[in-house]
Amino acid sequence: MIPLKVSEIAKAVGGTLLCGNPDIEITSVACDSREVKDGTLFVPIRGEKVDAHKFIEDCLKNCSATFTEYDAPENAEKPYIKVENTLTALQALGAYYRSRFDIKIIGVTGSVGKTSTKEMIAAALSQGSNVFKTKGNRNSQIGLPLTMLDIMPENETAVIEMGMSEFGEMERLCAIAKPSMAVMTNIGTAHIENLGSRENIMSEKFKITGNFTKDSTLFLNGDDELLVTLYGKQDFKTVTFGFGENCDYRAENICVNGMNTIFTLIGKNETEEIEIPTLGEHNVKNALAAFAVAKACGLSTEVIKAGLLTYKNAPMRQQIHKLDGCTLIDDSYNASPDAMKVSLDVLKSIDATKRIAVLANMLELGDYAESEHFSVGEHLGEIGIDCVICIGSLAENIAKGALSKNKNVTAKCFADNASAISYLKTQIVDGCAILVKGSRSMHTEEISKAVIADKSK
């Protein structure tokens, strides 16, 4: 980040400098006490279980200043900036820092595929612009302001992932990032426990357009029956992408070439053959969105195509590992019903002697939990996956759904990862393909790591 004086930060967030040198320069901001260093402003967040204010004293041995909701100790020498709420102050600082840049911000939201779409857009822009992008999935009330604080003057375009799970969150994120372009990938059932319905989810995600002007553009998945209702009804421009004939950018003739996908893009006044170094029809749709965004940013078709070829899946997000005798799709970062079905389609697309899906509980589905897990199982059975290994009580419904559609599916359920790993090892054969996916708290990355370690011996 551009260095900011402590006094400037205090003024920007409406805080009071209790002590310390107001001219000290801050060059980074951290909420994790393990990440502080010289030049860092520590932001202690009060969580449900831990109040990070208790780490301030130790942090100040290594960092340069801190926010606080309390008074400073009598012997304090380094700057303490007192604020009413440290999270709100962090967000105010992110918004202030962003206001110092005249930069094109592209916001990305949706129930599924935010990270992969963000990465695809950044790739499409990469050969024609100095692109900044959200690291990993720092898209939350804490992660997004920290992301904004990493923007530098040399960045010309920023692709910012914006996630929400409750009412009111998108408005706060939008006030910080102020995107002038945005992509809505889809409206699914992730976080429906908090938001109640898909219609409510769409309404909240649509608030990403809160700072739009008549010159702004919203890119919509034209195949989503809810999102398509927004098309052409706004005071700003709307552009659709997808597989339907009415989409402004659509794909035809999709085929797989090894680990790459090739398709024909039909857009406004052009037809192009596009190649992307990844699998899955959902990634074709991501590439359509990326192409549309890059075109709106003024890039040429050849520059965009070259950029798309640089795309790489983010860690633990459909990362394909070619191991000794098998292929592993590590999609263990997180899961929702729609994302799980998409990943199963990718598994089905891989040429393999046997296809094994290792699927764990999906959370935050509320009253829909059993039916959504069952629906995933039905999809698995319908497309012909050979074996499903389920982890957790909710995931048992995946097995039931699979068997309801295909009695030939081998379906086994386990309470923990260790038991699932032991059984999985008995199912692996030469030439097989394995998918690993589950909600973050299920720690299914342990399963991927076990397969990689076993095959590396």
mmCIF file of C-alpha atoms in Angstrom, residues 49-401:
data_model
loop_
_atom_site.group_PDB
_atom_site.id
_atom_site.type_symbol
_atom_site.label_atom_id
_atom_site.label_comp_id
_atom_site.label_asym_id
_atom_site.label_seq_id
_atom_site.Cartn_x
_atom_site.Cartn_y
_atom_site.Cartn_z
ATOM 1 C CA LYS A 49 -15.038 -16.297 20.734
ATOM 2 C CA VAL A 50 -11.889 -14.138 20.799
ATOM 3 C CA ASP A 51 -11.327 -10.417 21.256
ATOM 4 C CA ALA A 52 -8.099 -9.700 19.380
ATOM 5 C CA HIS A 53 -7.481 -6.624 21.557
ATOM 6 C CA LYS A 54 -5.682 -9.007 23.908
ATOM 7 C CA PHE A 55 -2.953 -9.397 21.275
ATOM 8 C CA ILE A 56 -2.209 -5.671 20.950
ATOM 9 C CA GLU A 57 0.640 -5.508 23.431
ATOM 10 C CA ASP A 58 2.513 -8.401 21.829
ATOM 11 C CA CYS A 59 1.819 -7.115 18.305
ATOM 12 C CA LEU A 60 3.247 -3.685 19.076
ATOM 13 C CA LYS A 61 6.606 -5.311 19.753
ATOM 14 C CA ASN A 62 6.807 -5.865 15.994
ATOM 15 C CA CYS A 63 4.304 -3.486 14.342
ATOM 16 C CA SER A 64 4.011 0.294 14.287
ATOM 17 C CA ALA A 65 0.469 1.206 15.408
ATOM 18 C CA THR A 66 -2.910 -0.195 16.361
ATOM 19 C CA PHE A 67 -6.615 0.512 16.323
ATOM 20 C CA THR A 68 -8.387 0.057 19.645
ATOM 21 C CA GLU A 69 -11.886 0.311 21.061
ATOM 22 C CA TYR A 70 -10.496 0.901 24.547
ATOM 23 C CA ASP A 71 -8.109 3.350 26.208
ATOM 24 C CA ALA A 72 -4.357 2.964 25.750
ATOM 25 C CA PRO A 73 -2.137 1.744 28.596
ATOM 26 C CA GLU A 74 -0.444 4.527 30.591
ATOM 27 C CA ASN A 75 3.022 3.509 29.421
ATOM 28 C CA ALA A 76 2.080 3.216 25.731
ATOM 29 C CA GLU A 77 4.552 4.801 23.324
ATOM 30 C CA LYS A 78 3.429 3.613 19.900
ATOM 31 C CA PRO A 79 0.280 5.061 18.296
ATOM 32 C CA TYR A 80 -3.105 3.884 19.540
ATOM 33 C CA ILE A 81 -6.003 5.081 17.365
ATOM 34 C CA LYS A 82 -9.245 4.820 19.325
ATOM 35 C CA VAL A 83 -12.346 4.031 17.266
ATOM 36 C CA GLU A 84 -15.906 3.058 18.105
ATOM 37 C CA ASN A 85 -15.673 -0.232 16.204
ATOM 38 C CA THR A 86 -12.460 -1.653 14.741
ATOM 39 C CA LEU A 87 -14.191 -3.510 11.884
ATOM 40 C CA THR A 88 -16.084 -0.390 10.833
ATOM 41 C CA ALA A 89 -12.830 1.587 11.052
ATOM 42 C CA LEU A 90 -11.065 -0.955 8.836
ATOM 43 C CA GLN A 91 -13.839 -0.627 6.272
ATOM 44 C CA ALA A 92 -13.652 3.178 6.431
ATOM 45 C CA LEU A 93 -9.893 2.997 5.883
ATOM 46 C CA GLY A 94 -10.375 0.686 2.886
ATOM 47 C CA ALA A 95 -12.917 3.096 1.392
ATOM 48 C CA TYR A 96 -10.638 6.101 1.995
ATOM 49 C CA TYR A 97 -7.652 4.370 0.417
ATOM 50 C CA ARG A 98 -9.696 3.284 -2.600
ATOM 51 C CA SER A 99 -10.883 6.901 -3.082
ATOM 52 C CA ARG A 100 -7.299 7.954 -3.762
ATOM 53 C CA PHE A 101 -7.221 5.947 -7.003
ATOM 54 C CA ASP A 102 -8.778 6.659 -10.374
ATOM 55 C CA ILE A 103 -8.963 2.996 -11.279
ATOM 56 C CA LYS A 104 -11.502 0.815 -13.051
ATOM 57 C CA ILE A 105 -12.987 -1.585 -10.512
ATOM 58 C CA ILE A 106 -14.749 -4.739 -11.736
ATOM 59 C CA GLY A 107 -16.782 -6.382 -8.984
ATOM 60 C CA VAL A 108 -17.568 -10.100 -9.152
ATOM 61 C CA THR A 109 -20.376 -11.716 -7.180
ATOM 62 C CA GLY A 110 -22.668 -14.741 -7.394
ATOM 63 C CA SER A 111 -23.593 -17.891 -5.519
ATOM 64 C CA VAL A 112 -21.011 -20.057 -7.275
ATOM 65 C CA GLY A 113 -17.838 -19.409 -9.232
ATOM 66 C CA LYS A 114 -16.809 -15.989 -7.935
ATOM 67 C CA THR A 115 -13.151 -16.910 -7.517
ATOM 68 C CA SER A 116 -12.772 -18.759 -10.822
ATOM 69 C CA THR A 117 -14.586 -15.974 -12.696
ATOM 70 C CA LYS A 118 -12.394 -13.366 -11.029
ATOM 71 C CA GLU A 119 -9.291 -15.293 -12.035
ATOM 72 C CA MET A 120 -10.557 -15.717 -15.619
ATOM 73 C CA ILE A 121 -11.315 -11.992 -15.969
ATOM 74 C CA ALA A 122 -7.892 -11.090 -14.601
ATOM 75 C CA ALA A 123 -6.293 -13.488 -17.095
ATOM 76 C CA ALA A 124 -8.264 -12.002 -19.996
ATOM 77 C CA LEU A 125 -7.110 -8.502 -19.042
ATOM 78 C CA SER A 126 -3.540 -9.469 -18.158
ATOM 79 C CA GLN A 127 -1.926 -8.970 -21.565
ATOM 80 C CA GLY A 128 -3.376 -5.504 -22.099
ATOM 81 C CA SER A 129 -3.545 -3.900 -18.659
ATOM 82 C CA ASN A 130 -1.742 -3.813 -15.321
ATOM 83 C CA VAL A 131 -4.277 -5.859 -13.375
ATOM 84 C CA PHE A 132 -4.812 -6.080 -9.637
ATOM 85 C CA LYS A 133 -7.013 -8.889 -8.338
ATOM 86 C CA THR A 134 -8.333 -10.184 -5.061
ATOM 87 C CA LYS A 135 -5.894 -12.632 -3.505
ATOM 88 C CA GLY A 136 -7.563 -15.981 -2.893
ATOM 89 C CA ASN A 137 -11.123 -15.241 -1.794
ATOM 90 C CA ARG A 138 -10.587 -12.205 0.462
ATOM 91 C CA ASN A 139 -14.079 -11.032 -0.390
ATOM 92 C CA SER A 140 -15.697 -10.535 3.011
ATOM 93 C CA GLN A 141 -16.401 -7.672 5.396
ATOM 94 C CA ILE A 142 -12.808 -8.031 6.629
ATOM 95 C CA GLY A 143 -11.135 -9.413 3.510
ATOM 96 C CA LEU A 144 -12.394 -6.831 1.013
ATOM 97 C CA PRO A 145 -11.092 -3.697 2.791
ATOM 98 C CA LEU A 146 -7.747 -5.449 3.295
ATOM 99 C CA THR A 147 -7.777 -6.235 -0.433
ATOM 100 C CA MET A 148 -8.385 -2.585 -1.353
ATOM 101 C CA LEU A 149 -5.396 -1.567 0.766
ATOM 102 C CA ASP A 150 -3.116 -3.603 -1.509
ATOM 103 C CA ILE A 151 -3.879 -1.570 -4.662
ATOM 104 C CA MET A 152 -0.875 0.350 -5.995
ATOM 105 C CA PRO A 153 -0.577 3.369 -8.355
ATOM 106 C CA GLU A 154 0.706 1.249 -11.237
ATOM 107 C CA ASN A 155 -2.508 -0.828 -11.276
ATOM 108 C CA GLU A 156 -4.829 0.190 -14.116
ATOM 109 C CA THR A 157 -7.688 -2.248 -13.516
ATOM 110 C CA ALA A 158 -8.821 -4.157 -10.437
ATOM 111 C CA VAL A 159 -10.931 -7.324 -10.394
ATOM 112 C CA ILE A 160 -12.504 -7.538 -6.953
ATOM 113 C CA GLU A 161 -14.388 -10.535 -5.589
ATOM 114 C CA MET A 162 -17.353 -9.514 -3.444
ATOM 115 C CA GLY A 163 -19.111 -12.126 -1.300
ATOM 116 C CA MET A 164 -22.019 -11.850 1.081
ATOM 117 C CA SER A 165 -24.045 -14.224 3.240
ATOM 118 C CA GLU A 166 -26.424 -11.912 5.117
ATOM 119 C CA PHE A 167 -28.668 -8.930 4.474
ATOM 120 C CA GLY A 168 -26.844 -5.593 4.250
ATOM 121 C CA GLU A 169 -23.366 -6.959 3.602
ATOM 122 C CA MET A 170 -23.183 -6.172 -0.126
ATOM 123 C CA GLU A 171 -24.105 -2.535 0.467
ATOM 124 C CA ARG A 172 -21.155 -2.151 2.824
ATOM 125 C CA LEU A 173 -18.773 -3.847 0.389
ATOM 126 C CA CYS A 174 -20.023 -1.704 -2.489
ATOM 127 C CA ALA A 175 -19.466 1.472 -0.465
ATOM 128 C CA ILE A 176 -15.825 0.424 -0.038
ATOM 129 C CA ALA A 177 -14.939 -0.848 -3.524
ATOM 130 C CA LYS A 178 -17.261 1.347 -5.623
ATOM 131 C CA PRO A 179 -17.165 -0.843 -8.761
ATOM 132 C CA SER A 180 -18.125 0.734 -12.082
ATOM 133 C CA MET A 181 -18.524 -2.676 -13.738
ATOM 134 C CA ALA A 182 -19.772 -5.903 -12.198
ATOM 135 C CA VAL A 183 -20.356 -9.557 -13.033
ATOM 136 C CA MET A 184 -23.128 -11.676 -11.495
ATOM 137 C CA THR A 185 -22.307 -15.332 -12.110
ATOM 138 C CA ASN A 186 -25.507 -17.039 -10.929
ATOM 139 C CA ILE A 187 -28.118 -17.223 -8.185
ATOM 140 C CA GLY A 188 -28.031 -20.502 -6.289
ATOM 141 C CA THR A 189 -28.845 -21.717 -2.795
ATOM 142 C CA ALA A 190 -25.581 -20.923 -0.981
ATOM 143 C CA HIS A 191 -26.409 -19.002 2.244
ATOM 144 C CA ILE A 192 -30.139 -19.555 1.733
ATOM 145 C CA GLU A 193 -30.335 -20.386 5.450
ATOM 146 C CA ASN A 194 -29.676 -16.693 6.200
ATOM 147 C CA LEU A 195 -31.399 -15.087 3.223
ATOM 148 C CA GLY A 196 -34.528 -17.210 2.923
ATOM 149 C CA SER A 197 -34.969 -17.491 -0.849
ATOM 150 C CA ARG A 198 -33.128 -17.260 -4.163
ATOM 151 C CA GLU A 199 -35.061 -14.080 -4.904
ATOM 152 C CA ASN A 200 -33.681 -12.506 -1.721
ATOM 153 C CA ILE A 201 -30.191 -13.690 -2.643
ATOM 154 C CA MET A 202 -30.453 -12.007 -6.044
ATOM 155 C CA SER A 203 -31.819 -8.799 -4.546
ATOM 156 C CA GLU A 204 -28.914 -8.573 -2.118
ATOM 157 C CA LYS A 205 -26.253 -9.421 -4.697
ATOM 158 C CA PHE A 206 -27.727 -6.880 -7.123
ATOM 159 C CA LYS A 207 -26.712 -4.196 -4.631
ATOM 160 C CA ILE A 208 -23.223 -4.529 -6.123
ATOM 161 C CA THR A 209 -24.537 -1.889 -8.565
ATOM 162 C CA GLY A 210 -25.106 0.641 -5.768
ATOM 163 C CA ASN A 211 -22.560 3.126 -7.123
ATOM 164 C CA PHE A 212 -23.290 2.626 -10.822
ATOM 165 C CA THR A 213 -23.840 5.512 -13.234
ATOM 166 C CA LYS A 214 -25.458 5.454 -16.677
ATOM 167 C CA ASP A 215 -22.032 4.587 -18.115
ATOM 168 C CA SER A 216 -21.602 1.506 -15.894
ATOM 169 C CA THR A 217 -22.069 -2.058 -17.129
ATOM 170 C CA LEU A 218 -23.502 -5.133 -15.409
ATOM 171 C CA PHE A 219 -22.613 -8.514 -16.946
ATOM 172 C CA LEU A 220 -25.235 -11.190 -16.304
ATOM 173 C CA ASN A 221 -25.362 -14.956 -16.736
ATOM 174 C CA GLY A 222 -28.067 -15.059 -19.394
ATOM 175 C CA ASP A 223 -28.812 -18.726 -18.655
ATOM 176 C CA ASP A 224 -29.869 -17.971 -15.069
ATOM 177 C CA GLU A 225 -33.654 -17.633 -14.969
ATOM 178 C CA LEU A 226 -33.498 -15.012 -12.203
ATOM 179 C CA LEU A 227 -30.601 -12.925 -13.474
ATOM 180 C CA VAL A 228 -32.014 -12.692 -16.980
ATOM 181 C CA THR A 229 -34.981 -10.755 -15.546
ATOM 182 C CA LEU A 230 -32.598 -7.863 -14.842
ATOM 183 C CA TYR A 231 -31.507 -7.571 -18.470
ATOM 184 C CA GLY A 232 -32.380 -4.322 -20.239
ATOM 185 C CA LYS A 233 -34.375 -2.927 -17.318
ATOM 186 C CA GLN A 234 -31.700 -0.765 -15.677
ATOM 187 C CA ASP A 235 -30.507 2.809 -16.048
ATOM 188 C CA PHE A 236 -27.084 1.400 -16.890
ATOM 189 C CA LYS A 237 -25.895 -1.068 -19.529
ATOM 190 C CA THR A 238 -26.506 -4.800 -19.157
ATOM 191 C CA VAL A 239 -24.696 -7.514 -21.129
ATOM 192 C CA THR A 240 -25.496 -11.235 -21.026
ATOM 193 C CA PHE A 241 -23.221 -14.246 -21.477
ATOM 194 C CA GLY A 242 -24.071 -17.943 -21.633
ATOM 195 C CA PHE A 243 -25.168 -20.729 -23.935
ATOM 196 C CA GLY A 244 -28.613 -19.456 -24.905
ATOM 197 C CA GLU A 245 -29.136 -17.968 -28.361
ATOM 198 C CA ASN A 246 -30.322 -14.673 -26.867
ATOM 199 C CA CYS A 247 -27.058 -14.083 -24.964
ATOM 200 C CA ASP A 248 -24.867 -11.219 -26.168
ATOM 201 C CA TYR A 249 -21.841 -13.523 -25.859
ATOM 202 C CA ARG A 250 -22.481 -17.229 -26.269
ATOM 203 C CA ALA A 251 -20.510 -20.436 -26.825
ATOM 204 C CA GLU A 252 -21.005 -23.220 -29.319
ATOM 205 C CA ASN A 253 -19.045 -26.318 -30.432
ATOM 206 C CA ILE A 254 -17.498 -26.982 -27.021
ATOM 207 C CA CYS A 255 -14.906 -29.764 -27.071
ATOM 208 C CA VAL A 256 -12.119 -31.059 -24.841
ATOM 209 C CA ASN A 257 -8.512 -31.333 -26.001
ATOM 210 C CA GLY A 258 -6.556 -33.061 -23.238
ATOM 211 C CA MET A 259 -6.796 -30.753 -20.228
ATOM 212 C CA ASN A 260 -7.857 -27.771 -22.376
ATOM 213 C CA THR A 261 -11.286 -26.722 -23.630
ATOM 214 C CA ILE A 262 -11.917 -25.224 -27.061
ATOM 215 C CA PHE A 263 -15.143 -23.501 -28.109
ATOM 216 C CA THR A 264 -16.585 -21.075 -30.629
ATOM 217 C CA LEU A 265 -17.436 -17.676 -29.152
ATOM 218 C CA ILE A 266 -20.207 -15.774 -30.900
ATOM 219 C CA GLY A 267 -20.300 -12.154 -29.823
ATOM 220 C CA LYS A 268 -21.200 -8.770 -31.086
ATOM 221 C CA ASN A 269 -20.104 -8.725 -34.710
ATOM 222 C CA GLU A 270 -17.514 -11.476 -34.243
ATOM 223 C CA THR A 271 -17.042 -15.227 -34.142
ATOM 224 C CA GLU A 272 -13.828 -16.553 -32.600
ATOM 225 C CA GLU A 273 -12.315 -19.880 -31.637
ATOM 226 C CA ILE A 274 -11.273 -19.653 -27.980
ATOM 227 C CA GLU A 275 -9.047 -22.017 -26.006
ATOM 228 C CA ILE A 276 -8.776 -22.096 -22.224
ATOM 229 C CA PRO A 277 -6.377 -24.290 -20.197
ATOM 230 C CA THR A 278 -9.033 -25.846 -17.964
ATOM 231 C CA LEU A 279 -12.060 -28.139 -18.085
ATOM 232 C CA GLY A 280 -15.793 -27.754 -17.544
ATOM 233 C CA GLU A 281 -18.653 -25.947 -19.238
ATOM 234 C CA HIS A 282 -18.819 -23.586 -16.247
ATOM 235 C CA ASN A 283 -15.310 -22.414 -17.147
ATOM 236 C CA VAL A 284 -16.467 -21.809 -20.716
ATOM 237 C CA LYS A 285 -19.121 -19.538 -19.233
ATOM 238 C CA ASN A 286 -16.463 -17.854 -17.082
ATOM 239 C CA ALA A 287 -14.416 -17.259 -20.224
ATOM 240 C CA LEU A 288 -17.437 -15.715 -21.955
ATOM 241 C CA ALA A 289 -17.868 -13.325 -19.031
ATOM 242 C CA ALA A 290 -14.162 -12.506 -19.088
ATOM 243 C CA PHE A 291 -14.185 -11.891 -22.837
ATOM 244 C CA ALA A 292 -17.195 -9.576 -22.527
ATOM 245 C CA VAL A 293 -15.588 -7.602 -19.693
ATOM 246 C CA ALA A 294 -12.253 -7.295 -21.498
ATOM 247 C CA LYS A 295 -14.013 -6.089 -24.659
ATOM 248 C CA ALA A 296 -15.830 -3.449 -22.609
ATOM 249 C CA CYS A 297 -12.432 -2.389 -21.251
ATOM 250 C CA GLY A 298 -11.234 -1.776 -24.817
ATOM 251 C CA LEU A 299 -8.930 -4.765 -25.338
ATOM 252 C CA SER A 300 -8.553 -6.408 -28.751
ATOM 253 C CA THR A 301 -9.695 -9.958 -29.411
ATOM 254 C CA GLU A 302 -6.143 -11.261 -29.927
ATOM 255 C CA VAL A 303 -4.938 -9.727 -26.663
ATOM 256 C CA ILE A 304 -7.884 -11.242 -24.795
ATOM 257 C CA LYS A 305 -7.313 -14.706 -26.305
ATOM 258 C CA ALA A 306 -3.650 -14.571 -25.310
ATOM 259 C CA GLY A 307 -4.646 -13.585 -21.794
ATOM 260 C CA LEU A 308 -7.168 -16.407 -21.417
ATOM 261 C CA LEU A 309 -4.414 -18.924 -22.171
ATOM 262 C CA THR A 310 -2.623 -17.784 -18.988
ATOM 263 C CA TYR A 311 -5.527 -18.809 -16.749
ATOM 264 C CA LYS A 312 -4.794 -21.077 -13.774
ATOM 265 C CA ASN A 313 -7.228 -22.550 -11.282
ATOM 266 C CA ALA A 314 -6.830 -21.143 -7.777
ATOM 267 C CA PRO A 315 -5.507 -23.522 -5.063
ATOM 268 C CA MET A 316 -8.018 -26.184 -3.958
ATOM 269 C CA ARG A 317 -10.457 -25.046 -6.659
ATOM 270 C CA GLN A 318 -10.724 -27.701 -9.345
ATOM 271 C CA GLN A 319 -6.969 -28.088 -9.436
ATOM 272 C CA ILE A 320 -6.260 -31.143 -11.573
ATOM 273 C CA HIS A 321 -3.296 -33.274 -10.506
ATOM 274 C CA LYS A 322 -2.005 -35.967 -12.861
ATOM 275 C CA LEU A 323 -0.662 -38.535 -10.412
ATOM 276 C CA ASP A 324 0.843 -42.007 -10.799
ATOM 277 C CA GLY A 325 -2.006 -44.018 -12.239
ATOM 278 C CA CYS A 326 -4.851 -41.588 -11.516
ATOM 279 C CA THR A 327 -6.170 -38.043 -11.909
ATOM 280 C CA LEU A 328 -7.179 -36.014 -8.839
ATOM 281 C CA ILE A 329 -9.542 -33.041 -9.007
ATOM 282 C CA ASP A 330 -8.835 -31.118 -5.793
ATOM 283 C CA ASP A 331 -11.901 -28.908 -5.330
ATOM 284 C CA SER A 332 -11.727 -29.049 -1.564
ATOM 285 C CA TYR A 333 -11.874 -25.358 -0.691
ATOM 286 C CA ASN A 334 -15.650 -25.093 -0.261
ATOM 287 C CA ALA A 335 -18.950 -26.408 -1.562
ATOM 288 C CA SER A 336 -22.541 -25.538 -2.404
ATOM 289 C CA PRO A 337 -25.117 -27.649 -4.253
ATOM 290 C CA ASP A 338 -24.643 -25.908 -7.591
ATOM 291 C CA ALA A 339 -20.856 -25.961 -7.326
ATOM 292 C CA MET A 340 -20.863 -29.637 -6.405
ATOM 293 C CA LYS A 341 -22.945 -30.538 -9.472
ATOM 294 C CA VAL A 342 -20.599 -28.541 -11.701
ATOM 295 C CA SER A 343 -17.589 -30.362 -10.260
ATOM 296 C CA LEU A 344 -19.267 -33.711 -10.840
ATOM 297 C CA ASP A 345 -19.721 -32.717 -14.489
ATOM 298 C CA VAL A 346 -15.981 -32.009 -14.704
ATOM 299 C CA LEU A 347 -15.260 -35.433 -13.191
ATOM 300 C CA LYS A 348 -17.545 -37.036 -15.773
ATOM 301 C CA SER A 349 -15.738 -35.217 -18.617
ATOM 302 C CA ILE A 350 -12.364 -36.775 -17.766
ATOM 303 C CA ASP A 351 -11.442 -39.937 -19.655
ATOM 304 C CA ALA A 352 -11.056 -42.516 -16.893
ATOM 305 C CA THR A 353 -11.441 -46.222 -16.151
ATOM 306 C CA LYS A 354 -13.381 -45.389 -12.981
ATOM 307 C CA ARG A 355 -14.765 -42.149 -11.540
ATOM 308 C CA ILE A 356 -14.847 -41.648 -7.768
ATOM 309 C CA ALA A 357 -16.482 -38.684 -6.005
ATOM 310 C CA VAL A 358 -15.521 -37.981 -2.392
ATOM 311 C CA LEU A 359 -18.157 -35.540 -1.120
ATOM 312 C CA ALA A 360 -18.632 -34.078 2.361
ATOM 313 C CA ASN A 361 -21.352 -32.065 4.080
ATOM 314 C CA MET A 362 -22.473 -28.754 2.560
ATOM 315 C CA LEU A 363 -23.382 -26.189 5.228
ATOM 316 C CA GLU A 364 -25.584 -23.064 5.548
ATOM 317 C CA LEU A 365 -28.503 -24.681 3.708
ATOM 318 C CA GLY A 366 -30.969 -24.565 6.612
ATOM 319 C CA ASP A 367 -34.268 -26.315 5.909
ATOM 320 C CA TYR A 368 -33.041 -27.128 2.390
ATOM 321 C CA ALA A 369 -30.069 -29.185 3.613
ATOM 322 C CA GLU A 370 -31.461 -32.703 3.150
ATOM 323 C CA SER A 371 -33.179 -32.018 -0.185
ATOM 324 C CA GLU A 372 -30.161 -30.206 -1.665
ATOM 325 C CA HIS A 373 -27.788 -33.004 -0.710
ATOM 326 C CA PHE A 374 -30.251 -35.531 -2.168
ATOM 327 C CA SER A 375 -30.417 -33.456 -5.376
ATOM 328 C CA VAL A 376 -26.629 -33.587 -5.719
ATOM 329 C CA GLY A 377 -26.824 -37.358 -5.357
ATOM 330 C CA GLU A 378 -29.502 -37.569 -8.021
ATOM 331 C CA HIS A 379 -27.280 -35.635 -10.417
ATOM 332 C CA LEU A 380 -24.360 -37.932 -9.612
ATOM 333 C CA GLY A 381 -26.462 -40.980 -10.358
ATOM 334 C CA GLU A 382 -27.886 -39.568 -13.561
ATOM 335 C CA ILE A 383 -24.528 -38.714 -15.119
ATOM 336 C CA GLY A 384 -23.031 -42.095 -14.216
ATOM 337 C CA ILE A 385 -20.311 -41.573 -11.605
ATOM 338 C CA ASP A 386 -19.123 -45.041 -10.526
ATOM 339 C CA CYS A 387 -18.459 -44.523 -6.829
ATOM 340 C CA VAL A 388 -19.399 -41.929 -4.213
ATOM 341 C CA ILE A 389 -17.797 -41.726 -0.790
ATOM 342 C CA CYS A 390 -19.810 -39.482 1.548
ATOM 343 C CA ILE A 391 -18.561 -37.827 4.721
ATOM 344 C CA GLY A 392 -20.898 -36.490 7.406
ATOM 345 C CA SER A 393 -24.536 -37.018 8.314
ATOM 346 C CA LEU A 394 -25.889 -34.574 5.719
ATOM 347 C CA ALA A 395 -23.820 -36.139 2.944
ATOM 348 C CA GLU A 396 -25.569 -39.445 3.573
ATOM 349 C CA ASN A 397 -28.421 -37.913 1.577
ATOM 350 C CA ILE A 398 -26.072 -37.675 -1.427
ATOM 351 C CA ALA A 399 -25.682 -41.442 -1.309
ATOM 352 C CA LYS A 400 -29.456 -41.890 -1.079
ATOM 353 C CA GLY A 401 -30.023 -39.568 -4.018
#
